[in-house]
Amino acid sequence: MAGSPSRAAGRRLQLPLLCLFLQGATAVLFAVFVRYNHKTDAALWHRGNHSNADNEFYFRYPSFQDVHAMVFVGFGFLMVFLQRYGFSSVGFTFLLAAFALQWSTLVQGFLHSFHSGHIHVGVESMINADFCVGAVLISSGALLGKTGPAQLLLMALLEVVLFGINEFVLLHLLGVRDAGGSMTIHTFGAYFGLVLSRVLYRPQLEKSKHRQGSVYHSDLFAMIGTIFLWIFWPSFNSALTALGTGQHRTALNTYYSLAASTLSTFALSALVGEDGRLDMVHIQNAALAGGVVVGTSSEMMLTPFGALAAGFLAGTVSTLGYKFFTPILESKFKVQDTSGVHNLHGMPGVLGALLGVLVAGLATHEAYGDGLERVFPLIAESQRSATSQAMYQLFGLFVTLMFASVGGGLGGLLLKLPFLDSPLDSQCYEDQVHWQVPGEHEDEAQRPLRVEEADTQA
């Protein structure tokens, strides 16, 4: 179905060659640089006379499992709402995540855990790699249905590097606190993808308009992704926070924020919906905004009431964004945001960063006690005041937006290279461009294009 024989021949070689090259290069770099850390290496751990029960694996691995399920199941199924793009939504998520977790292990390793000529890996590096994958998948949501797998792999190749640098600047050079990644994951991933989508703007995309919507079963499958993400989000935000009270507090704040964002989403969806009916797009996405908005402040003394208030605000803003702002984004700003990452990750991510500014500015020794050192070590050591920490938090948001914008622009130029296989305007949101899809569909909107139609529309 995929158009001319020359395009089909190019597609036959392009993805296999790129996958083999990236995997081969990554394997060589792993062989040269990557080693187990002291908590993983048999000789080093037992030489220290540690008990096996002391190993951090047992404390961190349950959180890793939850984050891993979010990445591969949650993100993948959340994007299957397009009626003819389910194979690609789940399959390309699988492909991107498998590559990005390896590449991010290297990039983050060189920046964070490079000692004596080697990168040292353990369960924390696995979690950090999955966080990076999350940002890449957020960006891919803005491009959903409009790019080929080779383009997505090249996007990941660039984005992982910029993600690692931005994270290093914020967390290590600026001393910003961002436990659940409102800035480093959600804001960065969203605006990287949105700027990239702007560069790749397709003025003739109405040729595929009949495939942009959902059908009953595709929305139902997308809700599987929503429920997975909703359930495991407390683990996502708390995966790498300080063990004990810090991790406990982070999970609680996320738990309450998600609950409140769900209530506000249902309320606003019915309020602005046609005849007072709910819109499944709102429920699939905006209900998750509570997890995004407390990402930065979740380990702080936000208070349960603060978590509820933040979640309610995030659900409201996200729902209104889907209803009113998404059409403006395309018509006025020429940004074609397929899955609405601006509403779920962009705006709630910025709100989360600003909430972190507020809560950091209110930090006191009385409120945190001895726990201040675990949350704000520079304030505890009197190297910064609460006000200056808040200003660093705000500056971190601007740095993230700068990295995301510049990176998205560069990524767009990279993905526009003429030899990369990109679906035609008339073939977007269509699985059969890249997959062997069994069977025919009776509905016109779901019927695969015939070769003659593809050539004519091209």
PDB file of N, CA, C and O in Angstrom, residues 41 99 256 281 285 293:
ATOM      1  N   ASP A  41      28.004  -5.153  41.668  1.00  0.00           N
ATOM      2  CA  ASP A  41      29.170  -5.998  41.434  1.00  0.00           C
ATOM      3  C   ASP A  41      29.356  -6.987  42.587  1.00  0.00           C
ATOM      4  O   ASP A  41      29.430  -6.583  43.760  1.00  0.00           O
ATOM      5  N   PHE A  99      15.326   1.660  22.533  1.00  0.00           N
ATOM      6  CA  PHE A  99      16.553   2.349  22.138  1.00  0.00           C
ATOM      7  C   PHE A  99      16.931   3.440  23.140  1.00  0.00           C
ATOM      8  O   PHE A  99      18.093   3.535  23.578  1.00  0.00           O
ATOM      9  N   TYR A 256      -3.104  12.246  46.236  1.00  0.00           N
ATOM     10  CA  TYR A 256      -4.212  13.184  46.433  1.00  0.00           C
ATOM     11  C   TYR A 256      -4.387  14.118  45.246  1.00  0.00           C
ATOM     12  O   TYR A 256      -5.510  14.461  44.860  1.00  0.00           O
ATOM     13  N   VAL A 281     -11.785  12.138  25.524  1.00  0.00           N
ATOM     14  CA  VAL A 281     -10.450  12.721  25.372  1.00  0.00           C
ATOM     15  C   VAL A 281     -10.023  13.421  26.653  1.00  0.00           C
ATOM     16  O   VAL A 281      -8.880  13.309  27.102  1.00  0.00           O
ATOM     17  N   ASN A 285      -6.882  12.045  29.429  1.00  0.00           N
ATOM     18  CA  ASN A 285      -5.668  12.847  29.567  1.00  0.00           C
ATOM     19  C   ASN A 285      -5.662  13.787  30.765  1.00  0.00           C
ATOM     20  O   ASN A 285      -4.763  13.732  31.605  1.00  0.00           O
ATOM     21  N   VAL A 293       1.501  18.063  37.812  1.00  0.00           N
ATOM     22  CA  VAL A 293       1.605  19.364  38.472  1.00  0.00           C
ATOM     23  C   VAL A 293       2.349  19.311  39.803  1.00  0.00           C
ATOM     24  O   VAL A 293       2.925  20.314  40.244  1.00  0.00           O
TER      25      VAL A 293
END
